[in-house]
Amino acid sequence: MDKIKEIQEKLKNNPDDLKLIEEYAICLSDIGENEEALKNFIYLKKMMPENPVVYYNIGIILEKLKYFDESINAYEKAYSLDSESIDIMFNLANSYIKIKKYDEAEELLLKILKIDNEDYNVYFHLGEIYSRCKKHDKAIEMLTKVLELDSTDLISKFYLAYEYSCIENNDVAIKLYNEILEANPDYSWASYNLASIYVNLGNEELAISYLEKTIKSNPSDISAIKLLVKILSKQKKYSQAETILKKATLALPLEADIFYLFAQVYKATNNNVAYLKYLKFTEKKSATFTGNLELLLQEISEAEGK
């Protein structure tokens, strides 16, 4: 705020100073006053219609305000005025990724690498593009490069592990996920993905261990809860499954799928009263039910007939 007040005082004496207006607009955006900042940049656009920096900053503010199409238009205008600016290219590429224009984003990111081949953010976003396009070998190449530049980047290591699991190189994936958990034991996505690998490998006990770690770190991870209950039910460990679900209702009281899992556990243990009760609980919370509602209603009808 002190900086803004200082600029405001200067503007009283120099109201037409475009550099001061630009500095003022950037400061406003930095403190979240994006609408006011945008007004100032629109004024600057009228005064400097060929200035790429003005369009670039308009793009940033419009993106913050979630006017994504207008933001891209501003970035594209900035790029047309300065096609060598790394900042403009990077923001435009990032915007293209959000709207799934991957070829255009890739072209810009590769162009940046010709200028600066050690920008790990560029390699990361290229890895993201190739992952989304299921070009796993290319994604691995890019994410490996990120880690060569910054070995502490756990997010990149996580995505790299995922890519290795996609090509069924489970040994490398497991190694990477465990390295993540050594650095951050509460990285629940890593423990969940490890559990998923062990399920596919048929090692249910290790899967259970990692799912328990996942839920301990993130009690609201419904995917982990579902998978753990599924495994425990398969092993006929219904009391353990019930305990997991009771804790889950505390973390996810509005989640219909939890109540449906309860119903299935009670069905398996021939507790028909509880089975029907939890099916009806599921129906009441059907707004969050991810299953087939029509089949749920049919199941309730059949349970009532027993």
Tab-separated table of C-alpha atoms in Angstrom:
chain	number	residue	atom	x	y	z
A	1	MET	CA	0.000	0.000	0.000
A	2	ASP	CA	2.881	2.376	0.721
A	3	LYS	CA	4.134	1.873	-2.833
A	4	ILE	CA	0.684	2.621	-4.239
A	5	LYS	CA	0.368	5.796	-2.154
A	6	GLU	CA	3.794	6.887	-3.335
A	7	ILE	CA	2.803	6.408	-6.994
A	8	GLN	CA	-0.529	8.176	-6.424
A	9	GLU	CA	1.336	11.210	-5.076
A	10	LYS	CA	3.606	11.233	-8.125
A	11	LEU	CA	0.602	10.965	-10.433
A	12	LYS	CA	-0.936	14.093	-8.902
A	13	ASN	CA	1.959	16.040	-10.322
A	14	ASN	CA	2.369	13.941	-13.475
A	15	PRO	CA	-1.094	12.582	-14.419
A	16	ASP	CA	-0.051	11.871	-18.006
A	17	ASP	CA	3.093	9.912	-17.141
A	18	LEU	CA	2.402	6.595	-18.882
A	19	LYS	CA	5.205	4.750	-17.109
A	20	LEU	CA	3.800	5.794	-13.748
A	21	ILE	CA	0.302	4.706	-14.794
A	22	GLU	CA	1.685	1.319	-15.868
A	23	GLU	CA	3.546	0.905	-12.568
A	24	TYR	CA	0.404	1.898	-10.686
A	25	ALA	CA	-1.733	-0.625	-12.606
A	26	ILE	CA	0.757	-3.444	-11.924
A	27	CYS	CA	0.771	-2.608	-8.188
A	28	LEU	CA	-3.036	-2.644	-8.152
A	29	SER	CA	-3.071	-6.082	-9.774
A	30	ASP	CA	-0.481	-7.361	-7.290
A	31	ILE	CA	-2.809	-6.565	-4.369
A	32	GLY	CA	-5.870	-8.059	-6.090
A	33	GLU	CA	-7.457	-4.844	-7.341
A	34	ASN	CA	-7.742	-6.330	-10.803
A	35	GLU	CA	-10.775	-4.417	-12.090
A	36	GLU	CA	-9.146	-1.078	-11.272
A	37	ALA	CA	-5.849	-2.260	-12.725
A	38	LEU	CA	-7.624	-3.300	-15.913
A	39	LYS	CA	-9.157	0.171	-16.313
A	40	ASN	CA	-5.687	1.686	-16.200
A	41	PHE	CA	-4.289	-0.769	-18.735
A	42	ILE	CA	-7.211	-0.168	-21.090
A	43	TYR	CA	-6.357	3.517	-20.918
A	44	LEU	CA	-2.723	2.684	-21.671
A	45	LYS	CA	-3.840	0.565	-24.631
A	46	LYS	CA	-5.565	3.621	-26.109
A	47	MET	CA	-2.448	5.699	-25.581
A	48	MET	CA	0.034	3.003	-26.707
A	49	PRO	CA	-1.845	0.700	-29.110
A	50	GLU	CA	1.342	-0.957	-30.354
A	51	ASN	CA	2.900	-1.683	-26.964
A	52	PRO	CA	3.104	-5.486	-26.394
A	53	VAL	CA	3.726	-5.102	-22.641
A	54	VAL	CA	0.342	-3.422	-22.217
A	55	TYR	CA	-1.476	-6.291	-23.956
A	56	TYR	CA	0.576	-8.807	-21.989
A	57	ASN	CA	-0.502	-7.250	-18.688
A	58	ILE	CA	-4.109	-7.044	-19.851
A	59	GLY	CA	-3.880	-10.773	-20.584
A	60	ILE	CA	-2.594	-11.488	-17.077
A	61	ILE	CA	-5.404	-9.503	-15.433
A	62	LEU	CA	-8.127	-10.998	-17.632
A	63	GLU	CA	-6.778	-14.460	-16.768
A	64	LYS	CA	-6.978	-13.617	-13.054
A	65	LEU	CA	-10.575	-12.490	-13.594
A	66	LYS	CA	-11.264	-15.793	-15.388
A	67	TYR	CA	-12.045	-14.176	-18.749
A	68	PHE	CA	-9.981	-16.808	-20.489
A	69	ASP	CA	-10.974	-16.200	-24.116
A	70	GLU	CA	-10.361	-12.462	-23.773
A	71	SER	CA	-7.080	-13.191	-21.999
A	72	ILE	CA	-5.866	-15.347	-24.877
A	73	ASN	CA	-6.831	-12.623	-27.348
A	74	ALA	CA	-4.711	-10.142	-25.389
A	75	TYR	CA	-1.737	-12.532	-25.244
A	76	GLU	CA	-2.048	-13.221	-28.972
A	77	LYS	CA	-2.039	-9.485	-29.696
A	78	ALA	CA	1.034	-9.073	-27.477
A	79	TYR	CA	2.738	-11.949	-29.320
A	80	SER	CA	1.920	-10.394	-32.704
A	81	LEU	CA	3.714	-7.241	-31.536
A	82	ASP	CA	6.672	-9.041	-29.924
A	83	SER	CA	7.189	-12.613	-31.074
A	84	GLU	CA	10.494	-12.991	-29.212
A	85	SER	CA	9.300	-12.270	-25.664
A	86	ILE	CA	9.707	-15.373	-23.517
A	87	ASP	CA	7.137	-14.133	-20.982
A	88	ILE	CA	4.509	-13.550	-23.650
A	89	MET	CA	5.173	-16.904	-25.315
A	90	PHE	CA	5.062	-18.760	-22.005
A	91	ASN	CA	1.765	-17.235	-20.843
A	92	LEU	CA	0.171	-17.757	-24.230
A	93	ALA	CA	1.349	-21.386	-24.299
A	94	ASN	CA	-0.006	-21.949	-20.799
A	95	SER	CA	-3.361	-20.520	-21.874
A	96	TYR	CA	-3.412	-22.765	-24.942
A	97	ILE	CA	-2.858	-25.794	-22.699
A	98	LYS	CA	-5.922	-24.850	-20.647
A	99	ILE	CA	-8.120	-24.895	-23.755
A	100	LYS	CA	-6.439	-28.042	-25.133
A	101	LYS	CA	-4.716	-26.351	-28.074
A	102	TYR	CA	-1.707	-28.565	-27.503
A	103	ASP	CA	-0.020	-28.198	-30.895
A	104	GLU	CA	0.022	-24.414	-30.598
A	105	ALA	CA	1.299	-24.600	-27.014
A	106	GLU	CA	4.026	-27.081	-27.962
A	107	GLU	CA	5.234	-24.863	-30.807
A	108	LEU	CA	5.624	-21.876	-28.472
A	109	LEU	CA	7.335	-23.843	-25.723
A	110	LEU	CA	9.821	-25.385	-28.137
A	111	LYS	CA	10.545	-21.906	-29.464
A	112	ILE	CA	11.328	-20.751	-25.916
A	113	LEU	CA	13.786	-23.634	-25.488
A	114	LYS	CA	15.724	-22.400	-28.508
A	115	ILE	CA	16.257	-19.169	-26.565
A	116	ASP	CA	16.698	-20.697	-23.097
A	117	ASN	CA	17.218	-24.456	-22.932
A	118	GLU	CA	17.357	-24.548	-19.127
A	119	ASP	CA	13.890	-23.292	-18.291
A	120	TYR	CA	12.486	-26.143	-16.205
A	121	ASN	CA	8.938	-24.679	-16.314
A	122	VAL	CA	8.963	-25.073	-20.085
A	123	TYR	CA	10.073	-28.706	-19.837
A	124	PHE	CA	7.371	-29.325	-17.220
A	125	HIS	CA	4.609	-27.949	-19.428
A	126	LEU	CA	5.897	-29.893	-22.413
A	127	GLY	CA	5.747	-32.977	-20.199
A	128	GLU	CA	2.171	-32.036	-19.320
A	129	ILE	CA	1.226	-31.719	-22.988
A	130	TYR	CA	2.798	-35.039	-23.951
A	131	SER	CA	1.187	-36.761	-20.968
A	132	ARG	CA	-2.255	-35.501	-21.931
A	133	CYS	CA	-1.652	-36.632	-25.503
A	134	LYS	CA	-0.491	-40.037	-24.208
A	135	LYS	CA	2.970	-39.560	-25.723
A	136	HIS	CA	4.506	-41.199	-22.679
A	137	ASP	CA	8.091	-41.504	-23.938
A	138	LYS	CA	8.219	-37.787	-24.741
A	139	ALA	CA	6.599	-36.931	-21.408
A	140	ILE	CA	9.243	-38.987	-19.611
A	141	GLU	CA	12.006	-37.216	-21.550
A	142	MET	CA	10.703	-33.767	-20.596
A	143	LEU	CA	10.003	-34.563	-16.935
A	144	THR	CA	13.405	-36.196	-16.577
A	145	LYS	CA	14.927	-32.958	-17.853
A	146	VAL	CA	13.001	-31.007	-15.191
A	147	LEU	CA	14.510	-33.181	-12.470
A	148	GLU	CA	17.980	-32.785	-13.940
A	149	LEU	CA	17.522	-29.045	-13.478
A	150	ASP	CA	15.786	-29.304	-10.084
A	151	SER	CA	15.988	-32.662	-8.328
A	152	THR	CA	13.793	-31.401	-5.449
A	153	ASP	CA	10.706	-30.887	-7.628
A	154	LEU	CA	8.327	-33.483	-6.153
A	155	ILE	CA	5.447	-32.592	-8.462
A	156	SER	CA	7.542	-33.362	-11.538
A	157	LYS	CA	8.804	-36.552	-9.908
A	158	PHE	CA	5.195	-37.560	-9.196
A	159	TYR	CA	4.182	-37.067	-12.823
A	160	LEU	CA	7.304	-38.857	-14.004
A	161	ALA	CA	6.429	-41.842	-11.817
A	162	TYR	CA	2.925	-41.800	-13.261
A	163	GLU	CA	4.289	-41.811	-16.807
A	164	TYR	CA	6.467	-44.833	-16.028
A	165	SER	CA	3.431	-46.640	-14.630
A	166	CYS	CA	1.573	-45.852	-17.876
A	167	ILE	CA	4.185	-47.787	-19.848
A	168	GLU	CA	4.096	-50.529	-17.165
A	169	ASN	CA	7.622	-49.877	-15.957
A	170	ASN	CA	6.449	-50.447	-12.408
A	171	ASP	CA	9.910	-50.866	-10.875
A	172	VAL	CA	10.909	-47.317	-11.791
A	173	ALA	CA	7.480	-45.944	-10.865
A	174	ILE	CA	7.618	-47.595	-7.429
A	175	LYS	CA	11.140	-46.282	-6.860
A	176	LEU	CA	10.113	-42.726	-7.711
A	177	TYR	CA	6.946	-42.801	-5.620
A	178	ASN	CA	8.924	-44.064	-2.628
A	179	GLU	CA	11.473	-41.277	-3.090
A	180	ILE	CA	8.587	-38.801	-2.959
A	181	LEU	CA	7.256	-40.343	0.254
A	182	GLU	CA	10.727	-40.269	1.806
A	183	ALA	CA	10.856	-36.533	1.122
A	184	ASN	CA	7.215	-35.949	2.092
A	185	PRO	CA	5.460	-38.809	3.940
A	186	ASP	CA	2.105	-37.004	3.615
A	187	TYR	CA	2.154	-36.899	-0.193
A	188	SER	CA	-1.114	-38.853	-0.374
A	189	TRP	CA	-1.311	-39.046	-4.176
A	190	ALA	CA	2.002	-40.893	-4.235
A	191	SER	CA	0.869	-43.448	-1.657
A	192	TYR	CA	-2.454	-43.903	-3.479
A	193	ASN	CA	-0.726	-44.497	-6.817
A	194	LEU	CA	1.615	-46.979	-5.157
A	195	ALA	CA	-1.415	-48.796	-3.795
A	196	SER	CA	-2.948	-48.895	-7.279
A	197	ILE	CA	0.229	-50.392	-8.707
A	198	TYR	CA	0.290	-53.084	-6.041
A	199	VAL	CA	-3.380	-53.894	-6.693
A	200	ASN	CA	-2.525	-54.456	-10.349
A	201	LEU	CA	0.446	-56.598	-9.309
A	202	GLY	CA	-1.807	-58.686	-7.059
A	203	ASN	CA	-0.102	-57.649	-3.818
A	204	GLU	CA	-3.175	-56.700	-1.779
A	205	GLU	CA	-1.375	-56.448	1.562
A	206	LEU	CA	1.029	-53.796	0.315
A	207	ALA	CA	-1.891	-52.082	-1.391
A	208	ILE	CA	-3.771	-51.970	1.912
A	209	SER	CA	-0.722	-50.547	3.671
A	210	TYR	CA	-0.378	-47.689	1.196
A	211	LEU	CA	-4.115	-47.008	1.137
A	212	GLU	CA	-4.107	-46.693	4.919
A	213	LYS	CA	-1.239	-44.185	4.596
A	214	THR	CA	-3.203	-42.293	1.960
A	215	ILE	CA	-6.300	-42.004	4.133
A	216	LYS	CA	-4.250	-41.036	7.183
A	217	SER	CA	-2.732	-38.153	5.191
A	218	ASN	CA	-5.990	-37.263	3.452
A	219	PRO	CA	-9.139	-38.561	5.206
A	220	SER	CA	-11.287	-37.136	2.376
A	221	ASP	CA	-9.673	-39.197	-0.384
A	222	ILE	CA	-12.762	-41.083	-1.490
A	223	SER	CA	-10.907	-42.999	-4.205
A	224	ALA	CA	-8.603	-44.472	-1.565
A	225	ILE	CA	-11.533	-45.250	0.727
A	226	LYS	CA	-13.428	-47.010	-2.049
A	227	LEU	CA	-10.444	-49.079	-3.100
A	228	LEU	CA	-9.555	-50.037	0.466
A	229	VAL	CA	-13.131	-51.103	1.273
A	230	LYS	CA	-13.272	-53.073	-1.974
A	231	ILE	CA	-10.096	-54.995	-1.072
A	232	LEU	CA	-11.164	-55.607	2.541
A	233	SER	CA	-14.582	-56.808	1.397
A	234	LYS	CA	-12.966	-59.132	-1.121
A	235	GLN	CA	-10.921	-60.561	1.758
A	236	LYS	CA	-14.144	-60.799	3.836
A	237	LYS	CA	-12.695	-58.401	6.427
A	238	TYR	CA	-16.047	-56.710	6.849
A	239	SER	CA	-15.529	-55.327	10.347
A	240	GLN	CA	-12.381	-53.531	9.180
A	241	ALA	CA	-14.253	-52.192	6.148
A	242	GLU	CA	-17.019	-50.953	8.444
A	243	THR	CA	-14.493	-49.165	10.666
A	244	ILE	CA	-12.984	-47.416	7.645
A	245	LEU	CA	-16.422	-46.306	6.492
A	246	LYS	CA	-17.451	-44.991	9.913
A	247	LYS	CA	-14.380	-42.740	9.933
A	248	ALA	CA	-15.113	-41.735	6.343
A	249	THR	CA	-18.589	-40.462	7.231
A	250	LEU	CA	-16.947	-37.959	9.592
A	251	ALA	CA	-14.739	-36.601	6.821
A	252	LEU	CA	-17.349	-36.932	4.059
A	253	PRO	CA	-20.811	-36.638	5.677
A	254	LEU	CA	-22.514	-35.688	2.405
A	255	GLU	CA	-20.845	-38.285	0.184
A	256	ALA	CA	-23.468	-40.748	-1.034
A	257	ASP	CA	-20.895	-43.265	-2.266
A	258	ILE	CA	-19.735	-43.855	1.327
A	259	PHE	CA	-23.255	-44.836	2.375
A	260	TYR	CA	-23.591	-47.075	-0.652
A	261	LEU	CA	-20.394	-48.868	0.347
A	262	PHE	CA	-21.856	-49.310	3.836
A	263	ALA	CA	-24.916	-50.901	2.222
A	264	GLN	CA	-22.787	-53.358	0.262
A	265	VAL	CA	-20.852	-54.387	3.375
A	266	TYR	CA	-24.130	-55.047	5.235
A	267	LYS	CA	-25.501	-56.935	2.232
A	268	ALA	CA	-22.439	-59.185	2.258
A	269	THR	CA	-22.937	-59.891	5.971
A	270	ASN	CA	-26.660	-60.607	5.472
A	271	ASN	CA	-27.697	-57.661	7.630
A	272	ASN	CA	-30.700	-56.835	5.474
A	273	VAL	CA	-32.127	-54.164	7.789
A	274	ALA	CA	-28.882	-52.162	7.729
A	275	TYR	CA	-28.473	-52.891	4.016
A	276	LEU	CA	-31.829	-51.274	3.170
A	277	LYS	CA	-31.260	-48.427	5.637
A	278	TYR	CA	-27.995	-47.409	3.980
A	279	LEU	CA	-29.405	-47.797	0.486
A	280	LYS	CA	-32.063	-45.247	1.459
A	281	PHE	CA	-29.401	-42.991	2.988
A	282	THR	CA	-27.663	-43.172	-0.386
A	283	GLU	CA	-30.854	-42.168	-2.187
A	284	LYS	CA	-31.313	-39.155	0.130
A	285	LYS	CA	-27.807	-37.982	-0.770
A	286	SER	CA	-28.170	-38.890	-4.446
A	287	ALA	CA	-26.833	-35.494	-5.577
A	288	THR	CA	-23.336	-36.815	-4.793
A	289	PHE	CA	-23.927	-40.414	-5.929
A	290	THR	CA	-21.592	-41.414	-8.762
A	291	GLY	CA	-23.384	-44.655	-9.543
A	292	ASN	CA	-26.484	-45.258	-11.657
A	293	LEU	CA	-29.452	-43.761	-9.814
A	294	GLU	CA	-31.966	-45.896	-11.708
A	295	LEU	CA	-30.144	-49.063	-10.662
A	296	LEU	CA	-29.977	-47.783	-7.076
A	297	LEU	CA	-33.754	-47.321	-6.991
A	298	GLN	CA	-34.186	-50.801	-8.428
A	299	GLU	CA	-31.855	-52.190	-5.734
A	300	ILE	CA	-33.876	-50.444	-3.021
A	301	SER	CA	-37.097	-51.919	-4.431
A	302	GLU	CA	-35.602	-55.409	-4.447
A	303	ALA	CA	-34.271	-54.989	-0.880
A	304	GLU	CA	-37.713	-53.864	0.325
A	305	GLY	CA	-39.216	-57.000	-1.165
A	306	LYS	CA	-37.007	-59.324	0.841
